[in-house]
PDB file of C-alpha atoms in Angstrom:
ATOM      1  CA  UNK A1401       0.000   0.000   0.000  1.00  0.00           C
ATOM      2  CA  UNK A1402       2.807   2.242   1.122  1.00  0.00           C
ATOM      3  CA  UNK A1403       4.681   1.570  -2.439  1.00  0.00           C
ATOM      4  CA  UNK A1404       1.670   2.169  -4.624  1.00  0.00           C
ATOM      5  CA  UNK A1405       1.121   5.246  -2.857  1.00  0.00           C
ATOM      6  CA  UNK A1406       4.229   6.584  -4.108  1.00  0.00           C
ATOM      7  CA  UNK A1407       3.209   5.846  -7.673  1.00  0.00           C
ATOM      8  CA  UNK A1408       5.093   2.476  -7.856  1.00  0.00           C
ATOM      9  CA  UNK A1409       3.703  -0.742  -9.274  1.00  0.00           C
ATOM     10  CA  UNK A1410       3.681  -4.053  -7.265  1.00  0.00           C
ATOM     11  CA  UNK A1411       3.921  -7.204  -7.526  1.00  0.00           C
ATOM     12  CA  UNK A1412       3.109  -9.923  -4.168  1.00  0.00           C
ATOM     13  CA  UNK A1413       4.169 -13.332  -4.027  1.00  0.00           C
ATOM     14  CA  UNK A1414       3.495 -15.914  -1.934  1.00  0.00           C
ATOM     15  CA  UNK A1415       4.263 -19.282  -2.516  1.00  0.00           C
ATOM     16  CA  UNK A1416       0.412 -19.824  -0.680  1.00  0.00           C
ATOM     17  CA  UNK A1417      -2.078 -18.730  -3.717  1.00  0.00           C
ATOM     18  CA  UNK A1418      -4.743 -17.718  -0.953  1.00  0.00           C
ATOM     19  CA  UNK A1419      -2.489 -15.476   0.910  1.00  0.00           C
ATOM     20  CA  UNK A1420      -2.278 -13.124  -2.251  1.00  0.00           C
ATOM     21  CA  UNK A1421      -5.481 -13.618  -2.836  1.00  0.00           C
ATOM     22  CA  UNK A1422      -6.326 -12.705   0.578  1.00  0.00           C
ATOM     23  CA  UNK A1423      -4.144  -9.796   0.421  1.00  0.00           C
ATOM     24  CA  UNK A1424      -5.582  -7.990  -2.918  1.00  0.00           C
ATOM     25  CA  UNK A1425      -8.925  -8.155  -1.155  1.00  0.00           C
ATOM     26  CA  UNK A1426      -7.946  -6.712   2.492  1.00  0.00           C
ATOM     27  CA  UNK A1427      -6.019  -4.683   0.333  1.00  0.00           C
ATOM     28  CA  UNK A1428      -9.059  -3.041  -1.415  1.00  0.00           C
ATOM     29  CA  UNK A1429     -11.275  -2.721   1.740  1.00  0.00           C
ATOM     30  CA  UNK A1430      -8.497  -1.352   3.537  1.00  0.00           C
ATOM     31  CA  UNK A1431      -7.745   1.506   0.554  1.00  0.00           C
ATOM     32  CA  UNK A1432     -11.478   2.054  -0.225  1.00  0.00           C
ATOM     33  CA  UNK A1433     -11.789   3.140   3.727  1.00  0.00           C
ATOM     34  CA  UNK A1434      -9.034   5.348   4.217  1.00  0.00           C
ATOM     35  CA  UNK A1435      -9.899   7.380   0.583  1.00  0.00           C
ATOM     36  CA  UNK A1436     -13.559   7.885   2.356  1.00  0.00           C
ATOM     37  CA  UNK A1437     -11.970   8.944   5.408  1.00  0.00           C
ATOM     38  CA  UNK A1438      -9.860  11.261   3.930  1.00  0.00           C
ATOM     39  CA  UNK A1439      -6.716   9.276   4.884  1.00  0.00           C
ATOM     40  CA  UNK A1440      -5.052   7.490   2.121  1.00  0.00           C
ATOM     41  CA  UNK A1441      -2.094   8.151   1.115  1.00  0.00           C
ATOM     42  CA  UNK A1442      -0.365  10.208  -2.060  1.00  0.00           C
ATOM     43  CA  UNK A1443      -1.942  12.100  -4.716  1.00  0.00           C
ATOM     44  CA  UNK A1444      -3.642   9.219  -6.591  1.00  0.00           C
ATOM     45  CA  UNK A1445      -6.897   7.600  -5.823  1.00  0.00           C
ATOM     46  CA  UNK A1446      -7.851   4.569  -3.932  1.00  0.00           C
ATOM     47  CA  UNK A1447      -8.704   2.788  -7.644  1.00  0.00           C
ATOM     48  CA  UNK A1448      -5.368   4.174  -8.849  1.00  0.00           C
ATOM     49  CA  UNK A1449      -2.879   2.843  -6.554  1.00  0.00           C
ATOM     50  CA  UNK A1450      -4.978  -0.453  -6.486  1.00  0.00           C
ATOM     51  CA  UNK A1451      -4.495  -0.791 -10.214  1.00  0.00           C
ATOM     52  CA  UNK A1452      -0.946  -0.716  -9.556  1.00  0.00           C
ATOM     53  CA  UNK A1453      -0.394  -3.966  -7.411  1.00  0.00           C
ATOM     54  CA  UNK A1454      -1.478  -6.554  -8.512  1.00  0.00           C
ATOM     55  CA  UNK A1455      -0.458 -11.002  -7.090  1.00  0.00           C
ATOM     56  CA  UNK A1456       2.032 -13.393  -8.776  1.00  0.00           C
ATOM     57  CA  UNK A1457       2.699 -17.223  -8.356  1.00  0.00           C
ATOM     58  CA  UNK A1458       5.989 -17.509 -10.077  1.00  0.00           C
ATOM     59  CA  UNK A1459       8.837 -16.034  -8.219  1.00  0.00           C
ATOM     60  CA  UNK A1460      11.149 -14.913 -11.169  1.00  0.00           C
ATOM     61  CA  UNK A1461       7.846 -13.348 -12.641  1.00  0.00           C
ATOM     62  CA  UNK A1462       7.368 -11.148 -10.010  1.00  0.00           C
ATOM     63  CA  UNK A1463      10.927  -9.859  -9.505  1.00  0.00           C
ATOM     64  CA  UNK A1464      11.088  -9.067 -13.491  1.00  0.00           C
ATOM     65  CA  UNK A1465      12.123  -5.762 -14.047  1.00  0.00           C
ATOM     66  CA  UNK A1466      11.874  -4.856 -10.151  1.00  0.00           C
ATOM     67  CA  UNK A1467      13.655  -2.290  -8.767  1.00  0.00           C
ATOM     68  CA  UNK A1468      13.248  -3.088  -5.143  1.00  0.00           C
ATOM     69  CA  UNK A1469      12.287  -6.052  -3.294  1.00  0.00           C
ATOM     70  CA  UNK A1470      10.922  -5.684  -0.321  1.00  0.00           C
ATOM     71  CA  UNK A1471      10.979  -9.785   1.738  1.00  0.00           C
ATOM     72  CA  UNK A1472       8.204 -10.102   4.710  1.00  0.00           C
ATOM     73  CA  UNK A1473       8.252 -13.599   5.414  1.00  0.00           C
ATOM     74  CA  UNK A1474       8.356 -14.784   9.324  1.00  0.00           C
ATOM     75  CA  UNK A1475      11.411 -14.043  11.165  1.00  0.00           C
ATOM     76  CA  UNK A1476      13.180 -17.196  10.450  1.00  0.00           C
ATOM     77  CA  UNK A1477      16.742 -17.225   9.467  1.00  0.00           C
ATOM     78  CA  UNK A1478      16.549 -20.451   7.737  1.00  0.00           C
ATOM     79  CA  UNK A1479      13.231 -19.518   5.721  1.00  0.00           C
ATOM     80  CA  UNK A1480      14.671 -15.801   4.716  1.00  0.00           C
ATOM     81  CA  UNK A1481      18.119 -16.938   4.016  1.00  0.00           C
ATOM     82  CA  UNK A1482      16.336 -19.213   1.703  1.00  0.00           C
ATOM     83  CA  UNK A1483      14.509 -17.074  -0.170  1.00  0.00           C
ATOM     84  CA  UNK A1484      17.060 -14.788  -0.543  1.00  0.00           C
ATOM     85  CA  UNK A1485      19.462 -18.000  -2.002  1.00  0.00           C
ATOM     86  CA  UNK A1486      16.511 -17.783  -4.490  1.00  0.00           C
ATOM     87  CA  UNK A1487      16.649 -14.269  -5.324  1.00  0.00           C
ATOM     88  CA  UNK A1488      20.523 -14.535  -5.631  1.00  0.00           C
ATOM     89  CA  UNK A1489      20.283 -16.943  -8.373  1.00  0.00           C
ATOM     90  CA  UNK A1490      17.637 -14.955 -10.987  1.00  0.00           C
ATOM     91  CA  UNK A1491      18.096 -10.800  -9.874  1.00  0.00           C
ATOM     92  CA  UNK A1492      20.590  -8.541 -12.119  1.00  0.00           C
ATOM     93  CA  UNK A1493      23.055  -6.306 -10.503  1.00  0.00           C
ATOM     94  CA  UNK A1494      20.930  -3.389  -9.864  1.00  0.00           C
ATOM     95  CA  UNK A1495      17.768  -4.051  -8.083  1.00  0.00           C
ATOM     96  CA  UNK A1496      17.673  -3.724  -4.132  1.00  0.00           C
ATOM     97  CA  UNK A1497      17.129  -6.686  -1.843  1.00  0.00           C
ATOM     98  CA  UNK A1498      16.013  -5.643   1.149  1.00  0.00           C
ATOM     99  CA  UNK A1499      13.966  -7.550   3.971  1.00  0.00           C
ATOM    100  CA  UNK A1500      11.929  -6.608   6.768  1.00  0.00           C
ATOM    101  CA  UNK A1501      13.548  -8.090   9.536  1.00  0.00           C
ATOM    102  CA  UNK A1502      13.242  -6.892  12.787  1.00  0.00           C
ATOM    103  CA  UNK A1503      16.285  -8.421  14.574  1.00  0.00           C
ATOM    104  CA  UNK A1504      18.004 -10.754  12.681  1.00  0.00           C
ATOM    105  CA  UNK A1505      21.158  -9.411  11.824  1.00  0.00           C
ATOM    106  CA  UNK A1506      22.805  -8.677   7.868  1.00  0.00           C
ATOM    107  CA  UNK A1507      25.178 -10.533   8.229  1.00  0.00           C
ATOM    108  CA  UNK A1508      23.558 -13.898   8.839  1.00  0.00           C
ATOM    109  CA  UNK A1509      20.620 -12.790   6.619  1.00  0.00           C
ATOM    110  CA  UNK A1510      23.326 -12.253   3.555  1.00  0.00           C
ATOM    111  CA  UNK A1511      26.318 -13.795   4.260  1.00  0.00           C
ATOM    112  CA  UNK A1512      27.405 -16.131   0.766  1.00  0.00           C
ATOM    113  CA  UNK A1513      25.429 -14.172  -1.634  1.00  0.00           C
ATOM    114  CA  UNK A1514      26.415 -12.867  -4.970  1.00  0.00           C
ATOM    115  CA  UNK A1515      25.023  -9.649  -5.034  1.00  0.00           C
ATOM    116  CA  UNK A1516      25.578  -9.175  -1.388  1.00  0.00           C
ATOM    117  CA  UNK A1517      26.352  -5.229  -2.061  1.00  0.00           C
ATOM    118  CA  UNK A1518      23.255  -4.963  -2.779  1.00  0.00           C
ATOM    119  CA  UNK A1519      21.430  -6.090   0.303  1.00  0.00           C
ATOM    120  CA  UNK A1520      20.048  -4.346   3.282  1.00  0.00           C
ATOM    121  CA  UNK A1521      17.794  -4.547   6.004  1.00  0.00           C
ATOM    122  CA  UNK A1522      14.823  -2.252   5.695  1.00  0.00           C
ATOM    123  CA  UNK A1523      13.004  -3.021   9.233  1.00  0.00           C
ATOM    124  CA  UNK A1524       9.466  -0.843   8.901  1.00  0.00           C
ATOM    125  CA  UNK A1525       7.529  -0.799  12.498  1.00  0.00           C
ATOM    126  CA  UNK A1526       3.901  -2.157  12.605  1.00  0.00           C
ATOM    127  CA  UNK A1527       1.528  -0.793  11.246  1.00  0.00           C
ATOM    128  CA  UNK A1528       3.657   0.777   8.686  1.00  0.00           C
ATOM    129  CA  UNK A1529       0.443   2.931   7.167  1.00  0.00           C
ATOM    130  CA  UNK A1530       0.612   4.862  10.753  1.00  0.00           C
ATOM    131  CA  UNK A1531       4.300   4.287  11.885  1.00  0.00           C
ATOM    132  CA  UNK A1532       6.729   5.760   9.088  1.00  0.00           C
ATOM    133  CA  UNK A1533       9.899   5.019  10.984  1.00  0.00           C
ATOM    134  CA  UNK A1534      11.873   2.085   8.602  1.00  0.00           C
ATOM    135  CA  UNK A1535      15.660   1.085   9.967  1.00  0.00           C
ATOM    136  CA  UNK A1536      17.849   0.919   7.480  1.00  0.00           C
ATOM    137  CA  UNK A1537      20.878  -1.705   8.595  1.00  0.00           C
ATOM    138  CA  UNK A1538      23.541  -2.636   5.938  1.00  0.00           C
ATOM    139  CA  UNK A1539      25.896  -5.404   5.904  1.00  0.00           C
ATOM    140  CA  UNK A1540      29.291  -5.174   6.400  1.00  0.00           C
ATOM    141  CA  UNK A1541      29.314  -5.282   2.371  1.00  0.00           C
ATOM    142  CA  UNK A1542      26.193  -3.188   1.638  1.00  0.00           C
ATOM    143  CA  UNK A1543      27.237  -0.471  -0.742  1.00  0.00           C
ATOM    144  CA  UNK A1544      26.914   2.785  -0.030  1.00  0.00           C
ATOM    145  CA  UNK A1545      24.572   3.521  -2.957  1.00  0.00           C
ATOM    146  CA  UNK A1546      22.236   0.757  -1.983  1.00  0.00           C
ATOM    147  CA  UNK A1547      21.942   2.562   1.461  1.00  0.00           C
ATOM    148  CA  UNK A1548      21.328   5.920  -0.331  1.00  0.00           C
ATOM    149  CA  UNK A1549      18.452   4.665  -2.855  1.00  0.00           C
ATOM    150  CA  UNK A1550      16.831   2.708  -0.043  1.00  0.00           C
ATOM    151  CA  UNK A1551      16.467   6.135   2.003  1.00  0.00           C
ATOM    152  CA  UNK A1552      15.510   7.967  -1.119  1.00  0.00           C
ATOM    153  CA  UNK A1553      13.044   5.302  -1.631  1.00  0.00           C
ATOM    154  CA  UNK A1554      11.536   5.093   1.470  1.00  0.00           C
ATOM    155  CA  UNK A1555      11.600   9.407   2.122  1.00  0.00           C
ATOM    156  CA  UNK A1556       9.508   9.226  -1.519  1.00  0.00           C
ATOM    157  CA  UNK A1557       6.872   6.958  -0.185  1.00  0.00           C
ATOM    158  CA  UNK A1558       6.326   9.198   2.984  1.00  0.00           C
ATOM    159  CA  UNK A1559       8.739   6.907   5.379  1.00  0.00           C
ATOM    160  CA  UNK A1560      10.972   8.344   8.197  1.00  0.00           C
ATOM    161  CA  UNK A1561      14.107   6.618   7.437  1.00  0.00           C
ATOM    162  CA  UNK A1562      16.879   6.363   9.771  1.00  0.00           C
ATOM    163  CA  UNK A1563      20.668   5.106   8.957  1.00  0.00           C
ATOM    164  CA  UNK A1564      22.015   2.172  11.572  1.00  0.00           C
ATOM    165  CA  UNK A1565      25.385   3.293  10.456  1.00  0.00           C
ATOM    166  CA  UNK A1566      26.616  -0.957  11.939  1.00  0.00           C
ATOM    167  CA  UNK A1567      24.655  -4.301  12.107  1.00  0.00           C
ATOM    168  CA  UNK A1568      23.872  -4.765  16.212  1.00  0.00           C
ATOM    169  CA  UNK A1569      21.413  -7.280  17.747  1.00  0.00           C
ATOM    170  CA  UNK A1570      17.967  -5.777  18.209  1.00  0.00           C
ATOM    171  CA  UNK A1571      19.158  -2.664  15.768  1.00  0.00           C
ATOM    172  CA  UNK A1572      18.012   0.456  17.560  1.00  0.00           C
ATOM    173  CA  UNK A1573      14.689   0.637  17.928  1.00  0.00           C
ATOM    174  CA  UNK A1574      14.077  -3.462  19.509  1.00  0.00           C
ATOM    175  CA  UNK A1575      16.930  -1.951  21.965  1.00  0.00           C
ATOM    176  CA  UNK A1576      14.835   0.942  22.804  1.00  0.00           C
ATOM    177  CA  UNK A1577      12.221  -0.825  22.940  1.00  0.00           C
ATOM    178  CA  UNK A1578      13.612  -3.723  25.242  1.00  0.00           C
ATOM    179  CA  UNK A1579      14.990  -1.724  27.925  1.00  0.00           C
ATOM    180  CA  UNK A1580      11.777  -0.073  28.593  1.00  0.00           C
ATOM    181  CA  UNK A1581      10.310  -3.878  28.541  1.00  0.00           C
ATOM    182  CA  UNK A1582      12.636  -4.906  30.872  1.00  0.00           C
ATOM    183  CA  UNK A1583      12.221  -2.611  33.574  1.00  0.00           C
ATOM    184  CA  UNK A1584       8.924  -2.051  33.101  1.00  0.00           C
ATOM    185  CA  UNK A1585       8.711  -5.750  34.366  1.00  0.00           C
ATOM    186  CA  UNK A1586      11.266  -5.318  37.014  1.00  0.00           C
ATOM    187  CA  UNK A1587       9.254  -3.072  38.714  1.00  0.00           C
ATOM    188  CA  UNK A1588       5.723  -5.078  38.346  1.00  0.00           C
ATOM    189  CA  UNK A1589       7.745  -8.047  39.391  1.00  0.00           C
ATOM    190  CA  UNK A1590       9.504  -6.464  42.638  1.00  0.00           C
ATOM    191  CA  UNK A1591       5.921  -5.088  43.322  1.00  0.00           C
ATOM    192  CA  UNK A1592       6.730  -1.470  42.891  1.00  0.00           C
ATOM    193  CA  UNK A1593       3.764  -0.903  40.558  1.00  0.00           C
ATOM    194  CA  UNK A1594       0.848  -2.411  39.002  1.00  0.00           C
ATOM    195  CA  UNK A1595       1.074  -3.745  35.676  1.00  0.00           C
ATOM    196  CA  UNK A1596      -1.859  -1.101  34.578  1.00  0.00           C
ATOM    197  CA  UNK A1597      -0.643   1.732  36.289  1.00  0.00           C
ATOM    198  CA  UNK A1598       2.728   0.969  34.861  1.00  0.00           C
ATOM    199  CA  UNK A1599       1.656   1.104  31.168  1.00  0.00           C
ATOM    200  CA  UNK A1600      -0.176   4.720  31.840  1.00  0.00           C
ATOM    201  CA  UNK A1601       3.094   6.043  33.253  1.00  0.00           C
ATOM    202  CA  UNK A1602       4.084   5.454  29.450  1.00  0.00           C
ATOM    203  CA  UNK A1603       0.986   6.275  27.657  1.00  0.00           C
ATOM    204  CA  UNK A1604       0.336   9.217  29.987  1.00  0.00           C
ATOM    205  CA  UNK A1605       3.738  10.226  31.137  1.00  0.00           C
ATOM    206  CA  UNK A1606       6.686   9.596  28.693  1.00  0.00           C
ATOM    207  CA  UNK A1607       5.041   8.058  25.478  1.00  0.00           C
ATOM    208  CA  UNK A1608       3.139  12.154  25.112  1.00  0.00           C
ATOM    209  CA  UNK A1609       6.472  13.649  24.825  1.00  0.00           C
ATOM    210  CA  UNK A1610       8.114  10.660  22.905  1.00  0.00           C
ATOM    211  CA  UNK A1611       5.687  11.158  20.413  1.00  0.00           C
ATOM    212  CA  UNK A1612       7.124  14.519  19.091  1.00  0.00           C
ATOM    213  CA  UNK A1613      10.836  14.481  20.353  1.00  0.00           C
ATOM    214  CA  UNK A1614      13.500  11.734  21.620  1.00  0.00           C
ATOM    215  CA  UNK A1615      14.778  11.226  24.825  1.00  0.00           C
ATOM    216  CA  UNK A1616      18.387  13.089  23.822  1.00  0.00           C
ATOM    217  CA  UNK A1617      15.847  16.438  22.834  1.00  0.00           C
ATOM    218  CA  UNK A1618      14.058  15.698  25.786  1.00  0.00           C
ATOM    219  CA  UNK A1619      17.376  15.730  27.828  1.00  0.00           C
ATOM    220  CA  UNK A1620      18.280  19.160  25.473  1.00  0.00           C
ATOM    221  CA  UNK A1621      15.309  20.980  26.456  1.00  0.00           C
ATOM    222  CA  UNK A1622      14.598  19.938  30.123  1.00  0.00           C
ATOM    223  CA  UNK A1623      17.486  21.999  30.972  1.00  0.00           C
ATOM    224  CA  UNK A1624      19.826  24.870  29.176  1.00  0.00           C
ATOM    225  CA  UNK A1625      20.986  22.165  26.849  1.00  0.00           C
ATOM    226  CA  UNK A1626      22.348  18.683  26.563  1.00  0.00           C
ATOM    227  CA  UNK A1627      25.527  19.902  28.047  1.00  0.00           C
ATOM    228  CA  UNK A1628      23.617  21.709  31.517  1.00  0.00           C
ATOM    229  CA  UNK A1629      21.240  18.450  31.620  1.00  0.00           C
ATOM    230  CA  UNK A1630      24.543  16.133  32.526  1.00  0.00           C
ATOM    231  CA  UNK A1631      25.820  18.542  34.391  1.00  0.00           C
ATOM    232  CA  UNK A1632      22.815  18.852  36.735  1.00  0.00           C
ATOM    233  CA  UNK A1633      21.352  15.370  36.413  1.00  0.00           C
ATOM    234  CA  UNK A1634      24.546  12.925  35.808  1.00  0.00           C
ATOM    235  CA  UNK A1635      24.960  11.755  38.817  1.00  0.00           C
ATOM    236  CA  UNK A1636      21.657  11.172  39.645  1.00  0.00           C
ATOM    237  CA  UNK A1637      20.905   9.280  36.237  1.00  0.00           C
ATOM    238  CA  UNK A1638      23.683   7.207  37.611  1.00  0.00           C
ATOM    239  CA  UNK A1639      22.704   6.003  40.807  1.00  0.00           C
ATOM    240  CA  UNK A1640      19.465   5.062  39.449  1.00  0.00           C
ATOM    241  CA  UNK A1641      21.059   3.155  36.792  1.00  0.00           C
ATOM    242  CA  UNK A1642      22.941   1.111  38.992  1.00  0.00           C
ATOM    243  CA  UNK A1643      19.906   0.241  40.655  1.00  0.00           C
ATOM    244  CA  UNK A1644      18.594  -1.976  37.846  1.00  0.00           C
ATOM    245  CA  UNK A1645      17.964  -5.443  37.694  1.00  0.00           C
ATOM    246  CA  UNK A1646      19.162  -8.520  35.988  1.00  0.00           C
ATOM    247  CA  UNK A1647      17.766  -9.236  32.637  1.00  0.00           C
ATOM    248  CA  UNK A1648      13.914 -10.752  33.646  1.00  0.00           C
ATOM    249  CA  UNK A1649      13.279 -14.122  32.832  1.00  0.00           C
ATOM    250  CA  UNK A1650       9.446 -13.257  31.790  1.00  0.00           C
ATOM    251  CA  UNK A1651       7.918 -16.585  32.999  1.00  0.00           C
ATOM    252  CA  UNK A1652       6.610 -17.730  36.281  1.00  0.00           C
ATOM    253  CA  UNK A1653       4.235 -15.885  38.424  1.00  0.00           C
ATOM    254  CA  UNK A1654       4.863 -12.324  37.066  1.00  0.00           C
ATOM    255  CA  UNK A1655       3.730 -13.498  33.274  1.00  0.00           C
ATOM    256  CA  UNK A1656       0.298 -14.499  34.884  1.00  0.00           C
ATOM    257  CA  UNK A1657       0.032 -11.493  36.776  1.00  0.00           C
ATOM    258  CA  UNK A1658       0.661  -9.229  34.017  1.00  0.00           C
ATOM    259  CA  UNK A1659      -1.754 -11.177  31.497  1.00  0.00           C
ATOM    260  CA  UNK A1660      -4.624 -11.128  34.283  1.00  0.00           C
ATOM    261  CA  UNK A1661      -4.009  -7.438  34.458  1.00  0.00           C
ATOM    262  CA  UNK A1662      -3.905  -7.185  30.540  1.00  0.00           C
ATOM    263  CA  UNK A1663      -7.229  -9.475  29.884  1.00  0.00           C
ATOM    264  CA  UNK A1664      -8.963  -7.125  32.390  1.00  0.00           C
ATOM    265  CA  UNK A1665      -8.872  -4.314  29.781  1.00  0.00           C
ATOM    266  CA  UNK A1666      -8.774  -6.217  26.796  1.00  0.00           C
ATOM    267  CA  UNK A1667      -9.702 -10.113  26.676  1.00  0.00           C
ATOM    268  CA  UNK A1668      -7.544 -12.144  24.660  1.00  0.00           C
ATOM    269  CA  UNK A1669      -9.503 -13.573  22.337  1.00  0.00           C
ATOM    270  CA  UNK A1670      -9.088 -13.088  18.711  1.00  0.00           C
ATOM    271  CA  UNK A1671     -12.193 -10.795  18.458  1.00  0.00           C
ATOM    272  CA  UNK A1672     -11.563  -8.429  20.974  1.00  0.00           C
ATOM    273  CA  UNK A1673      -7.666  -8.501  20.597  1.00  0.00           C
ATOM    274  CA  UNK A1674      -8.623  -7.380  16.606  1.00  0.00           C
ATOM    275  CA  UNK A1675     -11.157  -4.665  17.696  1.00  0.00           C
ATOM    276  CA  UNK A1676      -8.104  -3.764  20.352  1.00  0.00           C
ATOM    277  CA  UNK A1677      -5.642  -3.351  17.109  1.00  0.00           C
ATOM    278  CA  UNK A1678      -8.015  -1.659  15.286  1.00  0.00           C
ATOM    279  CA  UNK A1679      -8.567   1.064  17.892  1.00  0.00           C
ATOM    280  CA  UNK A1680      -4.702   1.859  18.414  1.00  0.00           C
ATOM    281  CA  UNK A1681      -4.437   2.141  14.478  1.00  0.00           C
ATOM    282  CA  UNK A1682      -7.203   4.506  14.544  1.00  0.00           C
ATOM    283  CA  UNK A1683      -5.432   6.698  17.184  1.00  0.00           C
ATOM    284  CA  UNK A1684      -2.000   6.423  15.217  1.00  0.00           C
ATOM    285  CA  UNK A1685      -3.364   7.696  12.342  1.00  0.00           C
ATOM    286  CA  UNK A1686      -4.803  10.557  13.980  1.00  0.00           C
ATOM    287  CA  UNK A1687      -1.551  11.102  15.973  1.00  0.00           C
ATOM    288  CA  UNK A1688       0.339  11.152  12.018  1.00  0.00           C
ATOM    289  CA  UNK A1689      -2.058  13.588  11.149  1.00  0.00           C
ATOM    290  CA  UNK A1690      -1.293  16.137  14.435  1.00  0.00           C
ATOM    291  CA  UNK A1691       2.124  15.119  13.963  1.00  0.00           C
ATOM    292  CA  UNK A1692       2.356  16.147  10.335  1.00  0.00           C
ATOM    293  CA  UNK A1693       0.401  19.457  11.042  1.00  0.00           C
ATOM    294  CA  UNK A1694       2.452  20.243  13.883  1.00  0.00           C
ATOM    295  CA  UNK A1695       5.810  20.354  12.351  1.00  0.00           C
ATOM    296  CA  UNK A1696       7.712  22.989  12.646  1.00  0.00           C
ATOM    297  CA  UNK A1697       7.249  25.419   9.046  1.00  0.00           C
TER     298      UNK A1697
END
C-alpha cells in the first residue's frame, strides 16, 4: 500500500495462492476506507494505486524488471536466508534486496550471496500505514549507494528513514524498545507498581512527549541544553542506573500477573484482541495527522 502510494507498481508473491489472494482483497477494503476517510495516502486515488499492485505465483515473474524487493516472510533465518538464495540466483546487478527483519542481523541474513552489495535490512515498524519510521541496517558489504536509494526510496513513499550506520542485535529501535520492557517488568515483578498503572506512566507520562521528540531532545530541552542536563542530572541518572535489575526471565508468576491485568482491559480472544488493534491504528493515524500538522514550518 505504502509503495503504490508513491506511484510504484507491485507485484506480491506468496508461494500460498490464498495469501495473495487474501491480500488484494484486504487490500481493497483497507484503501477504499481510508480514501472515504480522507486518509489514504499520495496524490492518486484509492482505484489508482490499487491498479498498480497486482499477485504473482511464479517467483522470477514477479521480480522481473523490479527495482526493489521488499521480503516479509516470518522471522526465520533459515526460511529468509532461503529465499534470498533464491533471489541470488535470478536478480541482475541493480535491483535492491532488502527484507523486513526486525532483529536478525545482515550478516547472517546475507552472508554467501552474490550480489551481497546490494542487500540491506529495511526493518518498517507495525503498522507501517501509521508508523513511518523504517531502519535501514547494511551489511558489512552493503554499498553505499544501496543505502542511499533505499532512504531515497523510502523518504519518496512518505517513510521516516533512519541510517544504523553498523549491524547490532535488536538494531536500535528493539533496543529501545527492550529496555523499557525490561524494567517495566522489574518493577511489576519487585511489586513497585501495578502492571496497569505501569503502562499509563508510558501512555500518559513519557510516550506524550516521545511522540514529538527523543529522549536526547528531551534531555536538550529539560534543561539549558544537553551539556547543563549532565551537568545537573549525571549523577543522579547514575545512581538510578545502577539500581537496575538482571535481565527478567518473563515466565513464572509475574507473566500471569501481568496477562490477568492485561485481559482485564482487553480479553484475549481473537475478536476483541482485533477490535483492540483496530482502535490503536485509529489513534495512530490521527496522531500522524497532528504530527504532520504540527511540524515545525
Amino acid at each position: 500500500m505504502l509503495f503504490a502510494s508513491g506511484g510504484f507498481k507491485v507485484k506480491l508473491y506468496d508461494i500460498e495462492q490464498q495469501q495473495i489472494t487474501d491480500a488484494l482483497e484486504n487490500i481493497r477494503k483497507e484503501m477504499k476506507s481510508l480514501e472515504q476517510s480522507g486518509s489514504l495516502k499520495g496524490s492518486l486515488s484509492a482505484e489508482r494505486q490499487l491498479s498498480l499492485i497486482s499477485g504473482c505465483g511464479n517467483l522470477a515473474e514477479a521480480v522481473e524488471g523490479a527495482v526493489h524487493i521488499q521480503e516479509c516472510v516470518p522471522e526465520n533465518l533459515e526460511l529468509k536466508k532461503k529465499i534470498f538464495a533464491q533471489l541470488d540466483r535470478i536478480v541482475d546487478d541493480r535491483v535492491i534486496l532488502s527484507s523486513s527483519s526486525s532483529c536478525l542481523l545482515p550478516s547472517k541474513l546475507f552472508s554467501g550471496l552474490a550480489h551481497v552489495k546490494q542487500c540491506i535490512v529495511a526493518h518498517p515498524v507495525n503498522p507501517p500505514y501509521y508508523v513511518p519510521l523504517v531502519e535501514l541496517v547494511p551489511h558489512p558489504e552493503t554499498a553505499p549507494a544501496t543505502m542511499d536509494r533505499t532512504y531515497a526510496l523510502m523518504k519518496k513513499i512518505g517513510q521516516s528513514p533512519v541510517r544504523v550506520l553498523k549491524e547490532i542485535d535488536g538494531f536500535v529501535l528493539n533496543r529501545l524498545q527492550y529496555a523499557v520492557i525490561s524494567e517495566a517488568w522489574r518493577l511489576v515483578e519487585e511489586e513497585i507498581v501495578s502492571p496497569s498503572d505501569l503502562d499509563l506512566v508510558m501512555s500518559d507520562g513519557l510516550g506524550m512527549r516521545y511522540a514529538f521528540i527523543g529522549p536526547l531532545e528531551t534531555m536538550h530541552l529539560n534543561a539549558e541544553g544537553v551539556i547543563s542536563y549532565c551537568e545537573r542530572y549525571s549523577e543522579g541518572m547514575k545512581h538510578v542506573l545502577s539500581t537496575f535489575g538482571p535481565v527478567p526471565e518473563f515466565s513464572g508468576a509475574t507473566v500471569e500477573r501481568v496477562s490477568e491485568d492485561m485481559c482485564m482491559k482487553v480479553p484475549d480472544d481473537p475478536e476483541h484482541l482485533a477490535a483492540r488493534r483496530q482502535w490503536r491504528d485509529d489513534c495512530l493515524m490521527k496522531l500522524s495527522i497532528l504530527k504532520y500538522q504540527m511540524q515545525p514550518k
